[in-house]
mmCIF file of C-alpha atoms in Angstrom:
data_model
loop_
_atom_site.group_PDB
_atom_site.id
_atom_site.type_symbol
_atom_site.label_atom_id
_atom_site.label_comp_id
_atom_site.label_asym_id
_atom_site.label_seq_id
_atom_site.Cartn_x
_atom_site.Cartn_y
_atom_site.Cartn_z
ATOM 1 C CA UNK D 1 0.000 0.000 0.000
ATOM 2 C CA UNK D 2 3.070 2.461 0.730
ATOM 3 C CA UNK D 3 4.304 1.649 -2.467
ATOM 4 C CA UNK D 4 0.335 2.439 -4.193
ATOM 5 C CA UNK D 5 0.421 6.263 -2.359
ATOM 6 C CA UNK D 6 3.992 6.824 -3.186
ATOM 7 C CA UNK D 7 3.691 6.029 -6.769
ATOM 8 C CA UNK D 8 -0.113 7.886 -6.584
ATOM 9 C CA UNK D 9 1.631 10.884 -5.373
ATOM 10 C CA UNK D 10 4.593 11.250 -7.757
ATOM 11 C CA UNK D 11 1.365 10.507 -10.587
ATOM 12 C CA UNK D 12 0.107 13.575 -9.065
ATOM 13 C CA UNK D 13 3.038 16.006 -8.691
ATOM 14 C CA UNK D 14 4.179 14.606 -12.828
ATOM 15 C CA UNK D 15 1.040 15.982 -14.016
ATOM 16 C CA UNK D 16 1.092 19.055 -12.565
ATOM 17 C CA UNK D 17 4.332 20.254 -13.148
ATOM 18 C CA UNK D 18 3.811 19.160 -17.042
ATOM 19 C CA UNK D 19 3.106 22.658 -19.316
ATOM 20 C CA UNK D 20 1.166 20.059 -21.342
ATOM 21 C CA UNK D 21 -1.721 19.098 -18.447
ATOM 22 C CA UNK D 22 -2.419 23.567 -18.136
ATOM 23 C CA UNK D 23 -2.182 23.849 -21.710
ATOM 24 C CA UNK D 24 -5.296 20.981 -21.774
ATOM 25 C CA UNK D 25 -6.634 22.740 -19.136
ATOM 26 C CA UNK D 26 -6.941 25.922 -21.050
ATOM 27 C CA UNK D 27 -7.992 24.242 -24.298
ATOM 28 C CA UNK D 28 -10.493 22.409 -22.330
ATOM 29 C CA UNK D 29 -12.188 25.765 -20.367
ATOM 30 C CA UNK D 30 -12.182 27.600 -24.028
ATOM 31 C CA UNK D 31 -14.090 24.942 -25.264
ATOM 32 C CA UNK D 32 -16.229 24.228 -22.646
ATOM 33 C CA UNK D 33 -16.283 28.038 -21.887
ATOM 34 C CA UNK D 34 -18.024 28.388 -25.571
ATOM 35 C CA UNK D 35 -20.162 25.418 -25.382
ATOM 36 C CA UNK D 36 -21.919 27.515 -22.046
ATOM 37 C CA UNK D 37 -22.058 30.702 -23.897
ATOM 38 C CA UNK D 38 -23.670 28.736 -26.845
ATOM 39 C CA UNK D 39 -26.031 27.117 -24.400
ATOM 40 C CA UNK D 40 -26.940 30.257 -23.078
ATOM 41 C CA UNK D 41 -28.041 31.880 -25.997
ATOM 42 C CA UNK D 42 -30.312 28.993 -27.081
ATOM 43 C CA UNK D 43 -32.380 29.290 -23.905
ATOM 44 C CA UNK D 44 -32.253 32.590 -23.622
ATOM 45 C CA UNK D 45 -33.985 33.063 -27.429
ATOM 46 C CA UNK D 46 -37.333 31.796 -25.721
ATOM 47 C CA UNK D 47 -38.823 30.010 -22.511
ATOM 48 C CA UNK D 48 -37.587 26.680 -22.387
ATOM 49 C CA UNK D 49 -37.912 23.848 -19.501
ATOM 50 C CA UNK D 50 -34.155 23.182 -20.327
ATOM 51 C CA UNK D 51 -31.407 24.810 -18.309
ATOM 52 C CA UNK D 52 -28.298 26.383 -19.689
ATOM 53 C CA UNK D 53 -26.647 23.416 -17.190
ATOM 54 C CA UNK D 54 -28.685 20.859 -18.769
ATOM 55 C CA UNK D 55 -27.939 22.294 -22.344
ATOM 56 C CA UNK D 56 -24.380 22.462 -21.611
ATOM 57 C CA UNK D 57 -23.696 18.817 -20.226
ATOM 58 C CA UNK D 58 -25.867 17.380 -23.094
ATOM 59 C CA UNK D 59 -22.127 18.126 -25.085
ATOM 60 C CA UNK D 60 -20.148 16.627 -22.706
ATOM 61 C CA UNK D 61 -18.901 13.640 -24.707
ATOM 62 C CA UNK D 62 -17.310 16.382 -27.044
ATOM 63 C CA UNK D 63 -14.834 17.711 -25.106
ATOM 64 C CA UNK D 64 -14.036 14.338 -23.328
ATOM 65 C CA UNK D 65 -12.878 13.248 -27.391
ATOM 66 C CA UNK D 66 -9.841 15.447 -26.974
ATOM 67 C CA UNK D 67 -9.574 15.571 -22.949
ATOM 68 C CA UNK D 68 -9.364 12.131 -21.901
ATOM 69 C CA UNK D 69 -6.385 11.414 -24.268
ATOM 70 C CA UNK D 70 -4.399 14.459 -24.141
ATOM 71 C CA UNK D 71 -4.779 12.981 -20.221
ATOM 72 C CA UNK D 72 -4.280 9.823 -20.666
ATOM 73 C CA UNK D 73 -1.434 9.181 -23.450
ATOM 74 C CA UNK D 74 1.332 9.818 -22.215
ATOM 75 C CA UNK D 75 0.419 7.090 -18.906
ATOM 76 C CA UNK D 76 1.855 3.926 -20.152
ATOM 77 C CA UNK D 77 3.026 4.766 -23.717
ATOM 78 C CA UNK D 78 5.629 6.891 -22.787
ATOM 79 C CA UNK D 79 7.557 5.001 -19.429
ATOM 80 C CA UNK D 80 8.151 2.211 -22.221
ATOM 81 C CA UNK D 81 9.241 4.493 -24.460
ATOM 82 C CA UNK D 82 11.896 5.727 -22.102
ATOM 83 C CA UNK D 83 12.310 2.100 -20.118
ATOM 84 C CA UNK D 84 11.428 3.686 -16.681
ATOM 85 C CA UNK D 85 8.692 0.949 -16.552
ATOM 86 C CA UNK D 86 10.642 -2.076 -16.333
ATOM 87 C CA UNK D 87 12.680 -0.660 -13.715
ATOM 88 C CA UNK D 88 9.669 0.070 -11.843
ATOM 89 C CA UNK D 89 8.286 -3.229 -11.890
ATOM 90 C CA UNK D 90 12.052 -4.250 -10.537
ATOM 91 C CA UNK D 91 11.320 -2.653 -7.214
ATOM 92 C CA UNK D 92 8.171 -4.145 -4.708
ATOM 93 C CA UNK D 93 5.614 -2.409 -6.990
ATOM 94 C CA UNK D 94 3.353 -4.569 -8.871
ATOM 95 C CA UNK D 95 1.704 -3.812 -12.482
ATOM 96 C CA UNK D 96 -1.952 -3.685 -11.067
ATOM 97 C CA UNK D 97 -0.497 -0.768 -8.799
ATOM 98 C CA UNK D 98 1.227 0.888 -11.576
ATOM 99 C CA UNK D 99 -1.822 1.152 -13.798
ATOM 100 C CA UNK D 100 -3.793 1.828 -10.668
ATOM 101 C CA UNK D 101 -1.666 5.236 -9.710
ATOM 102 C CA UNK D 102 -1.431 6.194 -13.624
ATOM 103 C CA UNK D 103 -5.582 5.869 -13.371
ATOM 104 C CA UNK D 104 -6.398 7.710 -10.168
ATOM 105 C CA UNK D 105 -4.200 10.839 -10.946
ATOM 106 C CA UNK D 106 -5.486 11.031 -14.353
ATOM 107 C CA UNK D 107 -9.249 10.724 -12.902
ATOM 108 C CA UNK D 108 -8.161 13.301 -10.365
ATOM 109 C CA UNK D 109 -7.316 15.753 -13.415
ATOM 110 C CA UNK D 110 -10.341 14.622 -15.379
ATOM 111 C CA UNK D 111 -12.782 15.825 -12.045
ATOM 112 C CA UNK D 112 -10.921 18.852 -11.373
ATOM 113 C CA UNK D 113 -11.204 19.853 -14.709
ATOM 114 C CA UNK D 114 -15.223 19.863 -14.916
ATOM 115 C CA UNK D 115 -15.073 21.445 -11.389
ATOM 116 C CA UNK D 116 -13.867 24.623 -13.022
ATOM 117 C CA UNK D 117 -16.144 24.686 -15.217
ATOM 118 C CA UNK D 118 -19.042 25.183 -12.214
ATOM 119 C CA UNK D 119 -17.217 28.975 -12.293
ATOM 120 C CA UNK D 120 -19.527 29.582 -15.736
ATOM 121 C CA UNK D 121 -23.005 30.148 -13.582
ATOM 122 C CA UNK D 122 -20.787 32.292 -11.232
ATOM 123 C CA UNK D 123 -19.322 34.288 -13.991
ATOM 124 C CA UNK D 124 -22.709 34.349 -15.700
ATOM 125 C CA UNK D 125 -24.182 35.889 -12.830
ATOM 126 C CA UNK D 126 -21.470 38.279 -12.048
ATOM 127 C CA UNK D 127 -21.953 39.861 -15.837
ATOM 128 C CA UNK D 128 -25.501 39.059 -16.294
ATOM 129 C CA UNK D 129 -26.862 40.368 -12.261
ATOM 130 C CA UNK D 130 -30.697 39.618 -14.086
ATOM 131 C CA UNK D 131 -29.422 36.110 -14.841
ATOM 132 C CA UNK D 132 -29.815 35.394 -10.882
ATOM 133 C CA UNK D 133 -33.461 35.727 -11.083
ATOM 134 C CA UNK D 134 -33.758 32.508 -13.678
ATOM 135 C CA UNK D 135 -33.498 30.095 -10.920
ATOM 136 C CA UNK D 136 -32.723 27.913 -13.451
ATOM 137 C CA UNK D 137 -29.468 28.721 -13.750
ATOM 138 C CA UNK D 138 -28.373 27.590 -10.363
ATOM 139 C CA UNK D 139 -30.463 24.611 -10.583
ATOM 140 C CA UNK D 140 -28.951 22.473 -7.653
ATOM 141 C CA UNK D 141 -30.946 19.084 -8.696
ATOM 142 C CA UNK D 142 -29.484 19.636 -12.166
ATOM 143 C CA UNK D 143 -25.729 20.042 -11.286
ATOM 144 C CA UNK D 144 -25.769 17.257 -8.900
ATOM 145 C CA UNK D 145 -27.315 15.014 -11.292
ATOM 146 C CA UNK D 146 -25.437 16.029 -14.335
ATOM 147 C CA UNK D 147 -22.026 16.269 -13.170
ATOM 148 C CA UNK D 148 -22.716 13.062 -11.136
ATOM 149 C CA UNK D 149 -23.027 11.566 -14.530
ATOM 150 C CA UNK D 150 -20.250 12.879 -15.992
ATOM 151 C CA UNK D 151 -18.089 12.170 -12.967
ATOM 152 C CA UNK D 152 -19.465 8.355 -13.220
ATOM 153 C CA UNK D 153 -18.985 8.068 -16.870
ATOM 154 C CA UNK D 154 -15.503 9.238 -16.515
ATOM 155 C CA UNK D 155 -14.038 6.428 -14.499
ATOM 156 C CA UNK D 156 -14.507 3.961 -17.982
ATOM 157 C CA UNK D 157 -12.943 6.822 -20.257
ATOM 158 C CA UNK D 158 -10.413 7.395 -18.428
ATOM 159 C CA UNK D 159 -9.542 3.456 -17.917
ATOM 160 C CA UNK D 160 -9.938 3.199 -21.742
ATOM 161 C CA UNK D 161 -7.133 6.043 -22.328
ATOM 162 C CA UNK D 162 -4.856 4.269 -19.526
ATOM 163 C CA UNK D 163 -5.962 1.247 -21.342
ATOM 164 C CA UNK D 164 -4.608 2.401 -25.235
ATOM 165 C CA UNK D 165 -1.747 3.315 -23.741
ATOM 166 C CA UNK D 166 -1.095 0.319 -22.777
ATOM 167 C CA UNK D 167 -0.853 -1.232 -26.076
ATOM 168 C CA UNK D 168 1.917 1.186 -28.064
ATOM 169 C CA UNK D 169 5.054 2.612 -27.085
ATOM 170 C CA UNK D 170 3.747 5.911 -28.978
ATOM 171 C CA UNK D 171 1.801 8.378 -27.372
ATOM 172 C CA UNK D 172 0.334 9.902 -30.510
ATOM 173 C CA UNK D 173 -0.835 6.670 -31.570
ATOM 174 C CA UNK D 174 -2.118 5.863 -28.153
ATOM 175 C CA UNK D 175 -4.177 8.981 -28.675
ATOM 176 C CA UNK D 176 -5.491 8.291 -31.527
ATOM 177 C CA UNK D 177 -6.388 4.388 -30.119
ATOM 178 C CA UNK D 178 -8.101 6.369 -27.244
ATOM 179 C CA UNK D 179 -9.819 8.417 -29.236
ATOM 180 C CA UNK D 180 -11.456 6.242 -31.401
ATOM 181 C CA UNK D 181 -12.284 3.402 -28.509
ATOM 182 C CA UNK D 182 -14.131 6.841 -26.373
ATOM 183 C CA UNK D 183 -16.244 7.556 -29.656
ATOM 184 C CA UNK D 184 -17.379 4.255 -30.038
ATOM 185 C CA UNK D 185 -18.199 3.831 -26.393
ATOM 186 C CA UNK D 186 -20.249 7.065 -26.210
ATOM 187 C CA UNK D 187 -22.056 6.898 -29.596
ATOM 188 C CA UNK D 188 -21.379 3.126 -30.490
ATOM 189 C CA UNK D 189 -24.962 1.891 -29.122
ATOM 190 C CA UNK D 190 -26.635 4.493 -30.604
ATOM 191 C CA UNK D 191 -25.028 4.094 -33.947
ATOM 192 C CA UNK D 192 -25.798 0.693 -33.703
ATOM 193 C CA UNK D 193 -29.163 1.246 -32.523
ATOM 194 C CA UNK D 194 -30.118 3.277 -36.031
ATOM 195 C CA UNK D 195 -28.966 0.244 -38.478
ATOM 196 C CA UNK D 196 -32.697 -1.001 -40.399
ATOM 197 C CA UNK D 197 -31.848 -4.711 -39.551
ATOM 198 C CA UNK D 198 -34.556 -6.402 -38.241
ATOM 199 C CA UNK D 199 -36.469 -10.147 -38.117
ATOM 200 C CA UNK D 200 -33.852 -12.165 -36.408
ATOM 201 C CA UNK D 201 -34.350 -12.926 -32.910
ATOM 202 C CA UNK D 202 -30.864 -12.376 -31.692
ATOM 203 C CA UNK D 203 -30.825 -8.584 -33.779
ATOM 204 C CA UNK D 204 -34.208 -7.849 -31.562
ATOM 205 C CA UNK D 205 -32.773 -8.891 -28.522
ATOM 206 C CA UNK D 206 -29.807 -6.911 -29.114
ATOM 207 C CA UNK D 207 -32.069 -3.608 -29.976
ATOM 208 C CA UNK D 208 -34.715 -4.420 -26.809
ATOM 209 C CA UNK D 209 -31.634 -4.866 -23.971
ATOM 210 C CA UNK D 210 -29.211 -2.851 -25.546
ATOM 211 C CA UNK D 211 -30.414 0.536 -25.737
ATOM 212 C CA UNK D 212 -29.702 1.173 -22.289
ATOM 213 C CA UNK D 213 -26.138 1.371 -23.043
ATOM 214 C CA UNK D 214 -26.396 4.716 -24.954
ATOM 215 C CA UNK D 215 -24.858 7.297 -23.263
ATOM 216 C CA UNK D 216 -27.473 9.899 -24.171
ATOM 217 C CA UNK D 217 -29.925 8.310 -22.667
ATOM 218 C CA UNK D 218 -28.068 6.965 -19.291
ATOM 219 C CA UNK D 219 -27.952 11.201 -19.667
ATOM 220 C CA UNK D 220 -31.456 12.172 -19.928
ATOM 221 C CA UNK D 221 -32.389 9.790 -17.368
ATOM 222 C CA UNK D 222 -29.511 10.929 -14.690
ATOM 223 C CA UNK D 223 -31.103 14.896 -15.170
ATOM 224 C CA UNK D 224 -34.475 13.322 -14.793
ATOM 225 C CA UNK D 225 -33.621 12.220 -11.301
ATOM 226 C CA UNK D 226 -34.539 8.901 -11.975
ATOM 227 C CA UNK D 227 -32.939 6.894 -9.831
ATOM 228 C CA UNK D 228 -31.340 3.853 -11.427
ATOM 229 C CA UNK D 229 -28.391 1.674 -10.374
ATOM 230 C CA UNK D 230 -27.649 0.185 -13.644
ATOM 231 C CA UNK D 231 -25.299 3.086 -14.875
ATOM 232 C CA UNK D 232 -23.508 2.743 -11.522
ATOM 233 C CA UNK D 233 -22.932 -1.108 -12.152
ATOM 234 C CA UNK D 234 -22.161 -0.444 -15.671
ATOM 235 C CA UNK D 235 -19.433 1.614 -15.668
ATOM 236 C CA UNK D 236 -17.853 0.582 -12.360
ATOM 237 C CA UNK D 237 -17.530 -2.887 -13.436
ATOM 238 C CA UNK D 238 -16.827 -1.833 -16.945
ATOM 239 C CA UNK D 239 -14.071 0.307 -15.051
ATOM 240 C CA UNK D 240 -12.856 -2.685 -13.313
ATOM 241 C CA UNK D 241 -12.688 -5.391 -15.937
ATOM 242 C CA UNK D 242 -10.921 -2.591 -18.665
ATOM 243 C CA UNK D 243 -8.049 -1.844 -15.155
ATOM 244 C CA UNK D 244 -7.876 -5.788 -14.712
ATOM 245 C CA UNK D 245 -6.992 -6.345 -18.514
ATOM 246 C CA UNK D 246 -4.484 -3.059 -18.737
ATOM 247 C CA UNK D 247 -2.286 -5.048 -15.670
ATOM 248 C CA UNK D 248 -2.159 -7.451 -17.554
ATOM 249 C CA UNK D 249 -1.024 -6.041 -20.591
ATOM 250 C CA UNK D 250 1.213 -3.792 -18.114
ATOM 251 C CA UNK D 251 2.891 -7.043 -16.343
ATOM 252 C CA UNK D 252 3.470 -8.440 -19.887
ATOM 253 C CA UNK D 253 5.062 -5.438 -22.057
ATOM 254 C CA UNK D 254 6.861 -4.718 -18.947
ATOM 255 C CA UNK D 255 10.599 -5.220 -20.570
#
């Protein structure tokens, strides 16, 4: 365990002293920054039952495209690059602890990240003083719920960017693996879903239990306040089994 918080905390201290993790910080607040702004001016062109909050979140899986594996790339890809992970896994540190470190400091940055972005109501109301009377725009229920989501879907993407890592000694192809393994996990059931096959039993089966697993939906029904435990189990054992296989790959490719 000693060797878990030690290798946790130099995780920590790497990313941020690294110009790279505050220039993705400032990419990330521009975009999301303009996403808000965006949102705002849709629901303020006429009454609507949907918050800016809600508006703004319903983009989410945009910015996560670029975030999670300018986050997440440089994890695994790089220490084999330069050999410092072999002589890591020479010391009492094992590969499930390694991956497990790389993960929590990169979830750490991933939360902190979408914690700034709770500034935008504040801002909002500190330019816009008549913005405070749409209670809407401080919508407690909404935040909690939304950024609950986003919080909970973040665990698998950022064990999918640890995981593409994991498989390539180059970041910018481990970026590029991320990337394309995030889209298909946000929009892949819902692609899926929209494909005009139909009359074999297995293809209805598939299109009755698996529409759960699209994202937007698992995101509707989080700002609905419904409460469900089947996102929770989802992506915590999702976040599990994709950690499990990444030690593996980790103990393997240690050399």
């Amino acid at each position: 365990m000693r060797g878990f918080k030690t290798l946790l905390s130099w995780q920590l201290h790497s990313l941020f002293v690294s110009a790279s993790t505050y220039f993705t910080i400032f990419l990330f607040l521009v975009l999301t920054g303009a996403f808000y702004l965006l949102a705002l001016i849709d629901v303020s062109k006429a009454p609507s039952e949907i918050s800016p909050t809600a508006s703004f979140l319903s983009v989410f899986w945009f910015p996560v495209l670029f975030m999670v594996p300018l986050i997440t790339m440089r994890s695994l890809a790089e220490e084999r690059r330069q050999g410092t992970l072999g002589a890591m896994m020479t010391t009492h540190v094992s590969a499930w602890q390694v991956v497990l470190a790389k993960f929590f400091a990169a979830y750490f940055l991933y939360v902190f990240m979408w914690l700034l972005t709770l500034s935008f109501p504040l801002v909002t109301a500190w330019t816009l003083p008549g913005a405070t009377s749409d209670s809407k725009l401080f919508s407690i229920p909404e935040i909690v719920s939304g950024y609950g989501f986003v919080f909970l879907s973040g665990t698998t993407y950022i064990a999918i960017g640890i995981f593409a890592s994991s498989l390539t000694r180059t970041t910018l192809v481990a970026g590029m693996l991320s990337t394309g393994m995030l889209f298909f996990a946000i929009a892949g059931a819902a692609l899926i879903a929209k494909i005009p096959v139909t009359g074999n039993w297995y293809v209805d089966w598939i299109a009755a239990h698996g529409g759960y697993l699209q994202t937007f939906r698992q995101l509707e029904e989080f700002r609905s306040a419904l409460l469900d435990t089947r996102p929770l189990f989802l992506y915590l054992s999702a976040t599990a089994v994709i950690i499990s296989v990444t030690s593996l790959i980790t103990e393997a490719k240690k050399s």
